[in-house]
mmCIF file of C-alpha atoms in Angstrom:
data_model
loop_
_atom_site.group_PDB
_atom_site.id
_atom_site.type_symbol
_atom_site.label_atom_id
_atom_site.label_comp_id
_atom_site.label_asym_id
_atom_site.label_seq_id
_atom_site.Cartn_x
_atom_site.Cartn_y
_atom_site.Cartn_z
ATOM 1 C CA GLU N 1 119.852 78.456 -52.316
ATOM 2 C CA LEU N 2 123.335 79.858 -52.388
ATOM 3 C CA THR N 3 124.925 80.345 -55.969
ATOM 4 C CA GLY N 4 128.531 81.157 -56.861
ATOM 5 C CA THR N 5 131.421 81.284 -54.444
ATOM 6 C CA VAL N 6 131.213 82.370 -50.851
ATOM 7 C CA GLU N 7 134.157 84.038 -49.337
ATOM 8 C CA PRO N 8 135.494 82.705 -45.987
ATOM 9 C CA ASP N 9 135.144 86.223 -44.467
ATOM 10 C CA GLN N 10 131.477 86.286 -45.419
ATOM 11 C CA ILE N 11 130.928 82.937 -43.663
ATOM 12 C CA LYS N 12 132.727 84.093 -40.590
ATOM 13 C CA GLU N 13 130.700 87.228 -40.543
ATOM 14 C CA PHE N 14 127.422 85.426 -41.015
ATOM 15 C CA ALA N 15 128.333 82.817 -38.260
ATOM 16 C CA GLY N 16 129.173 85.636 -35.968
ATOM 17 C CA LYS N 17 125.896 87.286 -36.524
ATOM 18 C CA LEU N 18 124.111 83.989 -36.033
ATOM 19 C CA PHE N 19 125.911 83.357 -32.815
ATOM 20 C CA GLU N 20 125.338 86.911 -31.540
ATOM 21 C CA ALA N 21 121.530 86.522 -32.186
ATOM 22 C CA ALA N 22 121.460 83.180 -30.489
ATOM 23 C CA ASP N 23 123.266 84.534 -27.435
ATOM 24 C CA ARG N 24 120.807 87.389 -27.222
ATOM 25 C CA LEU N 25 117.849 85.035 -27.557
ATOM 26 C CA ASP N 26 119.283 82.809 -24.858
ATOM 27 C CA LYS N 27 119.693 85.837 -22.469
ATOM 28 C CA ALA N 28 116.233 87.010 -23.212
ATOM 29 C CA LYS N 29 114.709 83.645 -22.453
ATOM 30 C CA LYS N 30 116.792 83.370 -19.150
ATOM 31 C CA VAL N 31 115.409 86.934 -18.144
ATOM 32 C CA GLU N 32 111.814 85.978 -19.149
ATOM 33 C CA SER N 33 111.977 82.772 -17.160
ATOM 34 C CA LYS N 34 113.218 84.667 -14.082
ATOM 35 C CA VAL N 35 110.244 87.177 -14.417
ATOM 36 C CA ILE N 36 107.832 84.349 -14.673
ATOM 37 C CA ASP N 37 109.225 82.502 -11.683
ATOM 38 C CA THR N 38 109.010 85.449 -9.422
ATOM 39 C CA ASP N 39 105.429 86.056 -10.202
#
């Protein structure tokens, strides 16, 4: 639970990290599926 005020910059930074992590996860899944398909 968040308390107090959250600065817009913190939100942008957090969203950026989240997006980056999701992008990496998506790429990892694509690579994994390629490896499984070629097996």
